[in-house]
Short mmCIF file of C-alpha atoms in Angstrom, two decimals:
data_model
loop_
_atom_site.label_atom_id
_atom_site.label_comp_id
_atom_site.label_asym_id
_atom_site.label_seq_id
_atom_site.Cartn_x
_atom_site.Cartn_y
_atom_site.Cartn_z
CA MET U 776 0.00 0.00 0.00
CA GLU U 777 1.12 3.53 -0.80
CA PRO U 778 1.77 5.73 2.27
CA ALA U 779 -0.97 8.28 3.01
CA PRO U 780 -0.18 11.72 1.55
CA SER U 781 1.08 14.37 3.97
CA PRO U 782 -1.11 17.39 4.81
CA GLN U 783 1.10 19.47 2.47
CA GLU U 784 0.64 16.97 -0.40
CA LYS U 785 -3.12 16.86 0.25
CA TYR U 786 -3.19 20.68 0.13
CA ARG U 787 -1.33 20.65 -3.20
CA LEU U 788 -3.75 18.14 -4.74
CA ILE U 789 -6.81 19.99 -3.44
CA THR U 790 -5.71 23.41 -4.68
CA ARG U 791 -3.88 22.65 -7.96
CA ASN U 792 -5.33 24.44 -11.01
CA LEU U 793 -7.80 26.37 -8.83
CA GLN U 794 -8.18 30.09 -9.46
CA GLU U 795 -8.91 31.05 -5.87
CA VAL U 796 -9.27 29.64 -2.35
CA LEU U 797 -11.16 31.47 0.41
CA GLY U 798 -10.08 30.16 3.82
CA GLU U 799 -6.60 28.74 3.10
CA ASP U 800 -5.47 28.79 6.75
CA LYS U 801 -8.58 26.92 7.90
CA LEU U 802 -8.06 24.37 5.10
CA MET U 803 -4.52 23.61 6.28
CA ASP U 804 -5.61 23.38 9.92
CA ILE U 805 -8.28 20.77 9.06
CA LEU U 806 -5.87 18.72 6.91
CA LYS U 807 -3.45 18.47 9.85
CA GLU U 808 -6.21 16.94 12.00
CA ARG U 809 -8.53 14.93 9.70
CA GLU U 810 -9.89 14.50 6.17
CA LEU U 811 -11.67 17.43 4.53
CA LYS U 812 -15.43 17.17 3.89
CA ILE U 813 -16.36 18.92 0.64
CA TYR U 814 -19.32 19.17 -1.71
CA TRP U 815 -19.90 20.11 -5.33
CA GLY U 816 -23.41 20.91 -6.51
CA THR U 817 -24.89 21.04 -9.97
CA ALA U 818 -28.34 22.38 -10.90
CA THR U 819 -30.13 19.82 -13.08
CA THR U 820 -30.93 22.11 -16.03
CA GLY U 821 -29.45 21.70 -19.56
CA LYS U 822 -27.59 18.58 -20.65
CA PRO U 823 -24.09 18.31 -19.13
CA HIS U 824 -21.33 18.84 -21.71
CA VAL U 825 -17.60 18.18 -21.87
CA ALA U 826 -16.76 21.18 -19.65
CA TYR U 827 -18.18 19.08 -16.79
CA PHE U 828 -14.97 17.05 -17.04
CA VAL U 829 -13.25 20.06 -15.41
CA PRO U 830 -14.99 19.67 -12.01
CA MET U 831 -14.87 15.86 -12.42
CA SER U 832 -11.08 16.10 -12.76
CA LYS U 833 -10.92 18.14 -9.53
CA ILE U 834 -13.17 15.63 -7.75
CA ALA U 835 -10.58 12.99 -8.70
CA ASP U 836 -7.93 15.23 -7.05
CA PHE U 837 -10.07 15.57 -3.89
CA LEU U 838 -10.41 11.80 -3.62
CA LYS U 839 -6.66 11.31 -4.11
CA ALA U 840 -6.20 13.74 -1.21
CA GLY U 841 -8.47 11.58 0.97
CA CYS U 842 -11.40 14.03 1.03
CA GLU U 843 -14.96 12.94 1.81
CA VAL U 844 -16.83 14.18 -1.28
CA THR U 845 -20.57 14.77 -1.68
CA ILE U 846 -22.16 15.50 -5.06
CA LEU U 847 -25.44 17.43 -4.83
CA PHE U 848 -28.01 17.21 -7.62
CA ALA U 849 -29.63 20.60 -7.02
CA ASP U 850 -33.05 19.92 -8.52
CA LEU U 851 -34.90 22.60 -6.56
CA HIS U 852 -32.28 25.19 -7.57
CA ALA U 853 -32.85 24.24 -11.22
CA TYR U 854 -36.55 25.02 -10.86
CA LEU U 855 -36.01 28.28 -8.97
CA ASP U 856 -33.54 29.66 -11.56
CA ASN U 857 -36.17 31.19 -13.85
CA MET U 858 -37.76 27.72 -14.21
CA LYS U 859 -34.85 26.38 -16.30
CA ALA U 860 -36.15 22.92 -15.39
CA PRO U 861 -39.97 22.60 -15.42
CA TRP U 862 -41.34 20.90 -12.29
CA GLU U 863 -42.73 17.95 -14.26
CA LEU U 864 -39.25 17.23 -15.69
CA LEU U 865 -37.27 17.57 -12.45
CA GLU U 866 -37.28 13.88 -11.52
CA TYR U 867 -36.23 12.78 -15.04
CA ARG U 868 -33.47 15.38 -15.28
CA THR U 869 -32.10 14.50 -11.85
CA ARG U 870 -31.93 10.82 -12.85
CA TYR U 871 -30.29 11.81 -16.15
CA TYR U 872 -27.67 13.91 -14.33
CA GLU U 873 -26.96 11.12 -11.85
CA ASN U 874 -26.43 8.58 -14.63
CA VAL U 875 -24.33 10.84 -16.86
CA ILE U 876 -22.11 12.18 -14.06
CA LYS U 877 -21.47 8.67 -12.74
CA ALA U 878 -20.59 7.62 -16.31
CA MET U 879 -18.16 10.57 -16.58
CA LEU U 880 -16.49 9.71 -13.29
CA GLU U 881 -16.14 6.07 -14.33
CA SER U 882 -14.62 7.11 -17.67
CA ILE U 883 -11.80 8.95 -15.85
CA GLY U 884 -11.27 6.15 -13.33
CA VAL U 885 -12.91 7.65 -10.23
CA PRO U 886 -14.19 4.97 -7.78
CA LEU U 887 -17.90 5.73 -7.17
CA GLU U 888 -17.97 3.96 -3.80
CA LYS U 889 -15.93 6.82 -2.31
CA LEU U 890 -18.58 9.39 -3.25
CA LYS U 891 -21.89 10.34 -1.65
CA PHE U 892 -24.73 11.41 -3.96
CA VAL U 893 -27.57 13.60 -2.61
CA GLN U 894 -30.71 15.04 -4.22
CA GLY U 895 -31.63 18.56 -3.06
CA THR U 896 -35.33 17.93 -2.52
CA ASP U 897 -34.46 15.05 -0.15
CA TYR U 898 -33.79 17.67 2.56
CA GLN U 899 -34.63 21.12 1.14
CA LEU U 900 -38.40 20.60 1.68
CA SER U 901 -38.02 19.67 5.35
CA LYS U 902 -39.58 21.79 8.10
CA LYS U 903 -36.19 22.77 9.61
CA TYR U 904 -34.67 23.78 6.26
CA THR U 905 -37.76 25.78 5.29
CA LEU U 906 -37.67 27.62 8.61
CA ASP U 907 -33.99 28.46 8.00
CA VAL U 908 -34.94 29.91 4.58
CA TYR U 909 -37.39 32.23 6.37
CA ARG U 910 -34.82 33.08 9.06
CA LEU U 911 -32.27 33.93 6.38
CA SER U 912 -34.78 36.08 4.46
CA SER U 913 -35.33 38.15 7.60
CA VAL U 914 -31.67 39.25 7.75
CA VAL U 915 -30.65 39.38 4.06
CA THR U 916 -31.11 42.56 2.04
CA GLN U 917 -32.60 42.49 -1.47
CA HIS U 918 -29.47 44.27 -2.73
CA ASP U 919 -27.14 41.59 -1.38
CA VAL U 920 -29.15 38.68 -2.73
CA LYS U 921 -29.38 40.23 -6.23
CA LYS U 922 -25.65 40.89 -6.19
CA ALA U 923 -24.91 37.32 -5.03
CA GLY U 924 -26.84 35.73 -7.89
CA ALA U 925 -25.76 38.15 -10.62
CA GLU U 926 -23.38 35.74 -12.40
CA VAL U 927 -25.24 32.49 -11.77
CA VAL U 928 -28.99 33.11 -11.80
CA LYS U 929 -30.42 33.95 -15.23
CA GLN U 930 -30.77 37.73 -15.50
CA VAL U 931 -34.01 39.01 -17.01
CA GLU U 932 -35.73 42.41 -17.08
CA HIS U 933 -38.44 41.38 -14.60
CA PRO U 934 -36.91 38.68 -12.35
CA LEU U 935 -39.08 36.19 -10.50
CA LEU U 936 -38.93 36.03 -6.72
CA SER U 937 -37.69 32.42 -7.02
CA GLY U 938 -34.36 33.60 -8.43
CA LEU U 939 -33.79 35.71 -5.32
CA LEU U 940 -34.15 32.62 -3.12
CA TYR U 941 -31.42 30.72 -5.02
CA PRO U 942 -28.27 32.18 -3.31
CA GLY U 943 -29.76 31.66 0.17
CA LEU U 944 -30.52 28.00 -0.51
CA GLN U 945 -27.01 27.41 -1.82
CA ALA U 946 -25.58 28.97 1.34
CA LEU U 947 -27.77 26.79 3.60
CA ASP U 948 -26.71 23.65 1.70
CA GLU U 949 -23.25 23.99 3.26
CA GLU U 950 -24.77 23.54 6.73
CA TYR U 951 -27.26 20.83 5.85
CA LEU U 952 -24.68 18.72 4.00
CA LYS U 953 -22.36 19.04 7.05
CA VAL U 954 -19.28 19.93 5.00
CA ASP U 955 -16.14 21.99 5.63
CA ALA U 956 -15.91 23.37 2.08
CA GLN U 957 -17.85 24.03 -1.10
CA PHE U 958 -16.28 23.69 -4.55
CA GLY U 959 -17.46 25.49 -7.69
CA GLY U 960 -16.52 27.79 -10.54
CA VAL U 961 -15.23 31.31 -9.96
CA ASP U 962 -18.60 32.53 -11.31
CA GLN U 963 -19.97 31.35 -7.92
CA ARG U 964 -17.71 33.70 -5.95
CA LYS U 965 -20.44 36.20 -5.04
CA ILE U 966 -22.65 33.40 -3.70
CA PHE U 967 -19.68 32.05 -1.71
CA THR U 968 -18.95 35.44 -0.10
CA PHE U 969 -22.71 35.85 0.53
CA ALA U 970 -22.66 32.53 2.43
CA GLU U 971 -19.59 33.62 4.43
CA LYS U 972 -21.36 36.83 5.42
CA TYR U 973 -24.79 35.46 6.34
CA LEU U 974 -24.42 31.87 7.66
CA PRO U 975 -22.82 33.11 10.93
CA SER U 976 -25.90 35.31 11.50
CA LEU U 977 -27.92 32.07 11.82
CA GLY U 978 -25.34 30.58 14.18
CA TYR U 979 -23.67 28.43 11.49
CA ALA U 980 -19.95 28.23 10.74
CA LYS U 981 -18.28 30.01 7.82
CA ARG U 982 -17.05 27.48 5.25
CA ILE U 983 -14.00 27.21 2.99
CA HIS U 984 -14.58 27.96 -0.71
CA LEU U 985 -12.58 26.47 -3.60
CA MET U 986 -12.97 27.97 -7.08
CA ASN U 987 -12.09 26.65 -10.50
CA PRO U 988 -11.38 29.11 -13.33
CA MET U 989 -14.10 29.42 -15.98
CA VAL U 990 -13.00 27.35 -18.97
CA PRO U 991 -13.59 29.05 -22.33
CA GLY U 992 -15.97 27.28 -24.69
CA LEU U 993 -15.09 26.38 -28.26
CA THR U 994 -16.09 29.86 -29.45
CA GLY U 995 -13.75 31.58 -26.96
CA SER U 996 -16.51 32.52 -24.50
CA LYS U 997 -17.84 30.57 -21.50
CA MET U 998 -18.89 27.04 -22.39
CA SER U 999 -22.68 27.04 -22.09
CA SER U 1000 -25.47 24.48 -22.35
CA SER U 1001 -27.64 27.07 -24.11
CA GLU U 1002 -25.05 28.07 -26.71
CA GLU U 1003 -24.79 25.08 -29.01
CA ASP U 1004 -21.60 26.08 -30.80
CA SER U 1005 -19.69 26.69 -27.56
CA LYS U 1006 -19.87 23.13 -26.25
CA ILE U 1007 -19.56 19.46 -27.11
CA ASP U 1008 -22.35 17.30 -25.70
CA LEU U 1009 -21.30 14.15 -23.84
CA LEU U 1010 -23.39 12.06 -26.24
CA ASP U 1011 -22.26 13.82 -29.44
CA SER U 1012 -21.15 11.42 -32.18
CA LYS U 1013 -17.51 11.30 -33.28
CA GLU U 1014 -18.58 13.15 -36.43
CA ASP U 1015 -20.14 15.97 -34.36
CA VAL U 1016 -17.04 16.18 -32.15
CA LYS U 1017 -14.87 16.55 -35.26
CA LYS U 1018 -17.19 19.20 -36.74
CA LYS U 1019 -17.36 21.28 -33.54
CA LEU U 1020 -13.61 21.10 -32.91
CA LYS U 1021 -12.99 22.13 -36.51
CA LYS U 1022 -15.01 25.31 -35.87
CA ALA U 1023 -13.41 25.94 -32.47
CA PHE U 1024 -11.56 29.19 -31.79
CA CYS U 1025 -7.85 28.28 -31.80
CA GLU U 1026 -5.94 31.15 -33.41
CA PRO U 1027 -2.26 30.35 -34.17
CA GLY U 1028 -0.06 31.55 -31.29
CA ASN U 1029 -3.02 32.88 -29.24
CA VAL U 1030 -3.27 31.27 -25.79
CA GLU U 1031 -5.96 33.69 -24.47
CA ASN U 1032 -9.60 32.48 -24.39
CA ASN U 1033 -8.48 29.33 -26.18
CA GLY U 1034 -11.00 26.63 -25.24
CA VAL U 1035 -8.97 23.84 -26.85
CA LEU U 1036 -5.84 24.62 -24.80
CA SER U 1037 -7.91 25.15 -21.64
CA PHE U 1038 -9.48 21.71 -21.99
CA ILE U 1039 -6.02 20.16 -22.21
CA LYS U 1040 -4.83 22.10 -19.15
CA HIS U 1041 -7.80 21.45 -16.87
CA VAL U 1042 -8.92 17.97 -17.95
CA LEU U 1043 -6.46 15.97 -20.03
CA PHE U 1044 -3.22 16.87 -18.21
CA PRO U 1045 -4.51 16.27 -14.65
CA LEU U 1046 -5.91 12.88 -15.72
CA LYS U 1047 -2.88 11.53 -17.58
CA SER U 1048 -0.01 13.82 -16.46
CA GLU U 1049 0.93 14.07 -20.14
CA PHE U 1050 -0.46 15.02 -23.54
CA VAL U 1051 0.58 13.70 -26.94
CA VAL U 1052 0.40 16.00 -29.98
CA LEU U 1053 -0.24 13.77 -32.98
CA ARG U 1054 1.26 14.90 -36.29
CA GLU U 1055 2.73 13.53 -39.47
CA GLU U 1056 6.43 12.69 -39.67
CA LYS U 1057 7.04 15.48 -42.18
CA TRP U 1058 5.96 17.98 -39.47
CA GLY U 1059 8.19 16.43 -36.82
CA GLY U 1060 6.12 13.40 -35.79
CA ASN U 1061 4.30 12.87 -32.50
CA LYS U 1062 5.50 14.83 -29.46
CA THR U 1063 4.74 13.97 -25.82
CA TYR U 1064 4.45 16.82 -23.31
CA THR U 1065 4.77 16.06 -19.59
CA ALA U 1066 4.21 19.70 -18.52
CA TYR U 1067 1.34 21.86 -19.75
CA GLU U 1068 3.52 25.00 -19.66
CA ALA U 1069 5.83 23.50 -22.31
CA LEU U 1070 2.87 22.81 -24.62
CA GLU U 1071 1.48 26.33 -24.14
CA LYS U 1072 4.93 27.81 -24.86
CA ASP U 1073 5.27 25.79 -28.10
CA PHE U 1074 1.76 26.80 -29.19
CA ALA U 1075 2.46 30.48 -28.44
CA GLU U 1076 5.65 30.25 -30.52
CA GLN U 1077 3.67 28.44 -33.28
CA VAL U 1078 5.74 25.28 -32.99
CA VAL U 1079 2.42 23.44 -32.54
CA HIS U 1080 -0.20 24.04 -35.25
CA PRO U 1081 -3.90 24.54 -34.28
CA GLY U 1082 -4.94 21.74 -36.66
CA ASP U 1083 -2.63 19.23 -34.96
CA LEU U 1084 -3.77 20.39 -31.52
CA LYS U 1085 -7.45 19.95 -32.43
CA ASN U 1086 -6.87 16.52 -33.96
CA SER U 1087 -5.00 15.38 -30.84
CA VAL U 1088 -7.75 16.66 -28.52
CA GLU U 1089 -10.33 14.92 -30.71
CA VAL U 1090 -8.61 11.54 -30.21
CA ALA U 1091 -8.18 12.03 -26.44
CA LEU U 1092 -11.73 13.32 -25.97
CA ASN U 1093 -13.33 10.45 -27.87
CA LYS U 1094 -11.52 8.01 -25.55
CA LEU U 1095 -13.30 9.72 -22.62
CA LEU U 1096 -16.66 9.85 -24.38
CA ASP U 1097 -16.74 6.28 -25.79
CA PRO U 1098 -17.74 4.55 -22.51
CA ILE U 1099 -20.40 7.24 -21.87
CA ARG U 1100 -21.86 6.81 -25.37
CA GLU U 1101 -21.87 3.04 -24.88
CA LYS U 1102 -23.67 3.26 -21.53
CA PHE U 1103 -26.32 5.64 -22.90
CA ASN U 1104 -26.93 3.40 -25.90
CA SER U 1105 -29.06 1.14 -23.70
CA PRO U 1106 -32.87 1.26 -24.29
CA GLU U 1107 -33.46 2.28 -20.65
CA LEU U 1108 -31.14 5.33 -20.79
CA LYS U 1109 -32.32 6.32 -24.27
CA LYS U 1110 -35.85 6.41 -22.85
CA LEU U 1111 -34.66 8.45 -19.83
CA THR U 1112 -32.85 10.95 -22.11
CA ASN U 1113 -36.00 11.49 -24.19
CA ALA U 1114 -38.11 11.92 -21.05
CA ALA U 1115 -35.69 14.42 -19.46
CA TYR U 1116 -35.16 16.43 -22.64
CA PRO U 1117 -38.24 15.91 -24.81
CA THR U 1118 -38.19 17.21 -28.37
CA PRO U 1119 -40.17 20.50 -28.53
CA PRO U 1120 -43.52 20.03 -30.30
CA LYS U 1121 -43.45 20.94 -33.97
CA ALA U 1122 -45.40 23.95 -35.18
CA LYS U 1123 -48.69 23.03 -36.78
CA PRO U 1124 -48.63 23.28 -40.57
CA ALA U 1125 -50.49 26.20 -42.04
CA GLU U 1126 -54.06 25.43 -43.07
CA LYS U 1127 -54.86 25.37 -46.72
CA GLY U 1128 -55.36 28.88 -48.03
CA THR U 1129 -53.49 30.52 -45.13
CA LYS U 1130 -49.90 31.59 -44.70
CA ASN U 1131 -47.64 30.42 -41.91
CA SER U 1132 -46.08 33.69 -40.66
CA GLU U 1133 -42.86 31.99 -39.47
CA PRO U 1134 -42.05 28.65 -41.11
CA GLU U 1135 -40.95 26.21 -38.45
CA ASN U 1136 -37.45 25.74 -39.82
CA VAL U 1137 -36.59 29.36 -40.71
CA VAL U 1138 -35.08 30.53 -37.41
CA PRO U 1139 -32.04 32.73 -36.67
CA SER U 1140 -30.07 29.89 -35.04
CA ARG U 1141 -29.56 28.44 -38.55
CA LEU U 1142 -27.23 31.36 -39.35
CA ASP U 1143 -23.55 30.93 -38.47
CA ILE U 1144 -22.79 34.52 -37.46
CA ARG U 1145 -19.47 35.25 -35.76
CA VAL U 1146 -17.30 38.10 -34.59
CA GLY U 1147 -14.45 38.63 -37.06
CA LYS U 1148 -11.29 40.70 -36.98
CA VAL U 1149 -10.17 42.33 -40.23
CA ILE U 1150 -6.53 41.35 -40.76
CA SER U 1151 -6.02 43.08 -44.10
CA VAL U 1152 -7.99 45.21 -46.59
CA GLU U 1153 -7.15 45.73 -50.26
CA LYS U 1154 -8.96 47.12 -53.28
CA HIS U 1155 -10.32 44.42 -55.59
CA PRO U 1156 -7.95 44.20 -58.60
CA ASP U 1157 -10.87 44.20 -61.07
CA ALA U 1158 -13.63 46.19 -59.33
CA ASP U 1159 -13.27 49.75 -58.02
CA SER U 1160 -16.28 49.46 -55.67
CA LEU U 1161 -15.12 46.29 -53.89
CA TYR U 1162 -12.70 45.50 -51.07
CA VAL U 1163 -10.98 42.14 -50.62
CA GLU U 1164 -10.54 41.50 -46.89
CA LYS U 1165 -8.81 38.79 -44.88
CA ILE U 1166 -10.93 38.22 -41.76
CA ASP U 1167 -10.04 36.09 -38.73
CA VAL U 1168 -13.10 34.20 -37.45
CA GLY U 1169 -11.28 31.87 -35.06
CA GLU U 1170 -10.33 29.27 -37.66
CA PRO U 1171 -6.79 28.09 -38.50
CA GLU U 1172 -6.74 30.38 -41.56
CA PRO U 1173 -8.46 33.75 -42.10
CA ARG U 1174 -11.34 33.88 -44.57
CA THR U 1175 -11.28 35.87 -47.79
CA VAL U 1176 -14.32 38.14 -47.98
CA VAL U 1177 -15.33 40.50 -50.78
CA SER U 1178 -17.54 43.45 -49.78
CA GLY U 1179 -18.90 46.49 -51.57
CA LEU U 1180 -17.85 49.04 -48.97
CA VAL U 1181 -15.35 51.17 -50.90
CA GLN U 1182 -17.66 54.19 -51.28
CA PHE U 1183 -18.95 53.96 -47.68
CA VAL U 1184 -16.05 53.01 -45.37
CA PRO U 1185 -12.44 54.23 -45.76
CA GLN U 1186 -9.87 51.45 -45.99
CA GLU U 1187 -8.07 52.54 -42.80
CA GLN U 1188 -11.34 52.35 -40.80
CA LEU U 1189 -11.77 48.68 -41.71
CA GLN U 1190 -8.20 47.62 -40.95
CA ASP U 1191 -7.94 45.78 -37.60
CA ARG U 1192 -11.55 46.46 -36.60
CA LEU U 1193 -14.02 43.89 -35.28
CA VAL U 1194 -16.92 43.11 -37.61
CA VAL U 1195 -19.91 40.74 -37.69
CA LEU U 1196 -19.58 38.06 -40.36
CA LEU U 1197 -22.15 35.66 -41.77
CA CYS U 1198 -20.04 32.52 -42.25
CA ASN U 1199 -22.29 29.85 -43.76
CA LEU U 1200 -23.35 31.37 -47.06
CA LYS U 1201 -22.30 29.30 -50.04
CA PRO U 1202 -18.92 30.72 -51.22
CA GLN U 1203 -19.25 32.61 -54.47
CA LYS U 1204 -16.91 34.36 -56.86
CA MET U 1205 -17.19 38.14 -57.09
CA ARG U 1206 -15.35 39.43 -60.13
CA GLY U 1207 -12.96 36.45 -60.00
CA VAL U 1208 -12.29 36.39 -56.22
CA GLU U 1209 -14.11 33.81 -54.11
CA SER U 1210 -15.87 35.36 -51.11
CA GLN U 1211 -16.26 33.13 -48.04
CA GLY U 1212 -18.68 35.23 -46.02
CA MET U 1213 -20.63 38.48 -45.72
CA VAL U 1214 -19.78 41.45 -43.51
CA LEU U 1215 -23.12 42.47 -41.99
CA CYS U 1216 -23.79 46.22 -42.16
CA ALA U 1217 -26.48 48.70 -41.27
CA SER U 1218 -27.90 50.73 -44.17
CA SER U 1219 -29.89 53.96 -44.06
CA VAL U 1220 -33.44 53.97 -45.40
CA GLY U 1221 -33.35 57.22 -47.38
CA GLU U 1222 -30.94 58.98 -49.72
CA PRO U 1223 -28.05 59.59 -49.76
CA ARG U 1224 -27.39 55.99 -48.82
CA GLN U 1225 -25.19 55.44 -45.76
CA VAL U 1226 -23.62 52.15 -44.67
CA GLU U 1227 -21.95 51.23 -41.35
CA PRO U 1228 -20.51 47.80 -40.43
CA LEU U 1229 -22.18 46.32 -37.35
CA ASP U 1230 -20.10 46.60 -34.16
CA PRO U 1231 -19.72 43.68 -31.72
CA PRO U 1232 -19.37 44.65 -28.03
CA ALA U 1233 -15.91 45.78 -26.95
CA GLY U 1234 -13.73 42.93 -25.72
CA CYS U 1235 -15.14 40.25 -28.03
CA CYS U 1236 -12.79 37.65 -29.52
CA ALA U 1237 -12.56 36.67 -33.16
CA GLY U 1238 -14.70 33.57 -33.66
CA GLU U 1239 -17.16 34.34 -30.85
CA ARG U 1240 -20.71 33.43 -31.81
CA VAL U 1241 -23.35 36.10 -32.50
CA TYR U 1242 -26.93 34.96 -31.90
CA VAL U 1243 -30.44 36.39 -31.70
CA GLU U 1244 -31.97 36.73 -28.24
CA GLY U 1245 -34.09 33.66 -27.48
CA TYR U 1246 -32.38 31.59 -30.18
CA GLU U 1247 -29.13 30.77 -28.36
CA GLY U 1248 -29.54 27.03 -28.91
CA GLY U 1249 -29.65 25.14 -32.17
CA GLU U 1250 -26.95 24.16 -34.61
CA PRO U 1251 -26.29 26.46 -37.60
CA ASP U 1252 -26.53 24.94 -41.06
CA ASP U 1253 -23.15 23.84 -42.40
CA GLU U 1254 -24.01 25.79 -45.55
CA LEU U 1255 -27.16 27.74 -46.43
CA LYS U 1256 -28.69 26.41 -49.64
CA PRO U 1257 -29.30 29.33 -52.02
CA LYS U 1258 -32.58 27.85 -53.32
CA LYS U 1259 -34.07 27.69 -49.80
CA LYS U 1260 -33.44 31.45 -49.27
CA VAL U 1261 -33.17 31.00 -45.49
CA PHE U 1262 -31.02 34.12 -45.04
CA GLU U 1263 -33.22 36.22 -47.28
CA LYS U 1264 -36.37 35.25 -45.36
CA LEU U 1265 -34.75 36.09 -42.03
CA GLN U 1266 -33.11 39.26 -43.36
CA ALA U 1267 -36.54 40.68 -44.21
CA ASP U 1268 -37.06 41.20 -40.45
CA PHE U 1269 -33.55 42.53 -39.65
CA ARG U 1270 -33.71 46.12 -38.40
CA ILE U 1271 -31.71 48.69 -36.44
CA SER U 1272 -33.64 49.87 -33.36
CA GLU U 1273 -34.03 53.47 -32.24
CA ASP U 1274 -31.09 52.99 -29.87
CA CYS U 1275 -28.92 51.61 -32.72
CA VAL U 1276 -29.12 47.92 -31.70
CA ALA U 1277 -29.25 45.22 -34.40
CA GLN U 1278 -32.47 43.20 -34.13
CA TRP U 1279 -34.56 40.45 -35.72
CA LYS U 1280 -38.29 40.86 -35.02
CA GLN U 1281 -37.36 43.22 -32.14
CA ARG U 1282 -35.05 40.61 -30.56
CA ASN U 1283 -31.48 41.81 -30.07
CA PHE U 1284 -28.39 40.43 -31.79
CA LEU U 1285 -26.10 39.40 -28.90
CA THR U 1286 -22.73 37.97 -27.98
CA LYS U 1287 -21.81 36.76 -24.51
CA LEU U 1288 -20.59 40.31 -23.80
CA GLY U 1289 -23.71 42.19 -24.84
CA ARG U 1290 -25.59 43.73 -27.77
CA VAL U 1291 -24.47 44.18 -31.37
CA SER U 1292 -25.01 47.72 -32.61
CA CYS U 1293 -24.12 50.33 -35.22
CA LYS U 1294 -22.93 53.89 -34.75
CA SER U 1295 -25.82 56.04 -35.96
CA LEU U 1296 -28.25 54.53 -38.51
CA ARG U 1297 -31.42 54.31 -36.40
CA GLY U 1298 -34.29 52.52 -38.11
CA GLY U 1299 -32.00 51.21 -40.85
CA SER U 1300 -31.95 47.81 -42.52
CA ILE U 1301 -29.23 45.16 -42.17
CA GLY U 1302 -27.52 43.31 -44.99
#
């Protein structure tokens, strides 16, 4: 038998790759006396995706350090968070989460017998817990509870009272699960500090809080269940994994907001203590890295190509996903998946002699719209009114785009600016140069005609997805078929609002950082 790790070694395992620890001294004091009791909770809302391997990897670390680990399936939280999980689906979703998370843990070699699994409603509906909710509500201010949930609870214009209860319940869970520490993402920090402030007012101890960094999704923003392009589902086919990784933001030499590199750092390296970059002999052959920092350095210096990195992650990721796919191929779990996440009912076909105002399949999520950065701008060699631009949209190579902006936008104003690019139009030649996308612009209604490229929010990354409010989910078409005129039908309802925000049917164009806008063309069209 291996000797038990020292308190210092336990501390190293518990805290490695974390972004922040609140209560470090208390953590060390407990480790010198006994094993740490810790819990991780997950609200049973959208389907878990591959980013869930990040907390799973840390749970493996906690177990190696001898911790007593509880996993909470927070079903009541899922309902309270703007009803992300309808009450009638709660039981199915909780069972789905339990099965899929156990399958994930098994795929990375975590022994399930060392874990305790708890369902929130098993204790959160008790008389004592309910009384503590009321006691907490009598000392908490509305300001503090709104602030605590700002990065976790879905933010809407007119929030429901249920969302205000969410942070208090998460704080009380620490007491009712009898733990020393809570583990979560750094987006939970405000809830953690809320718990530290208010639990003592009920006579309960302040807990330790361990925070993982937020891992960028494939588009360079947070990986999200509601943003289809940003994540790989645990049950995605190998073909879908390949397709999504191919689209992933992985700019040569750029290590910031790089979801592919982050997945290697926070999942693959901790599990295997090494990572193999697979490549052909003519490019140097396979290379094994035993330290993540060395891989990041080689990628930053462009020794490692994004294509090779993506291919290598694809192979490693499919090895993790294969046992999960196999388990969920059983008739019982297929039935559970369909019950937990039923297919939305199809729109009724239009009656004979009437028009269907919005055909079921013509929705904004079919458009692959991304933030792009203009790398270069030149006049078209054979057309005075056209520019030929090279635009980075988070792919290994920039796209060539031809646009008729010469008489509207000076060349120097386009250079290095962020634009909004429609990426899944069928490529077409424009005066001999193939254009691989369309720069979306606002146009004035009257004469003289004015044109302004749409502006993504400041701080966006090239490749980040642009979507229409309410249509965050759904997979864009690989290529829009010209005969179907999907873009043209949607474009008919594109408008610039009175406050210069790009909209479709009065729903805003958004990125994860906010609204897409133009400078001045109120009431204009978009094309």
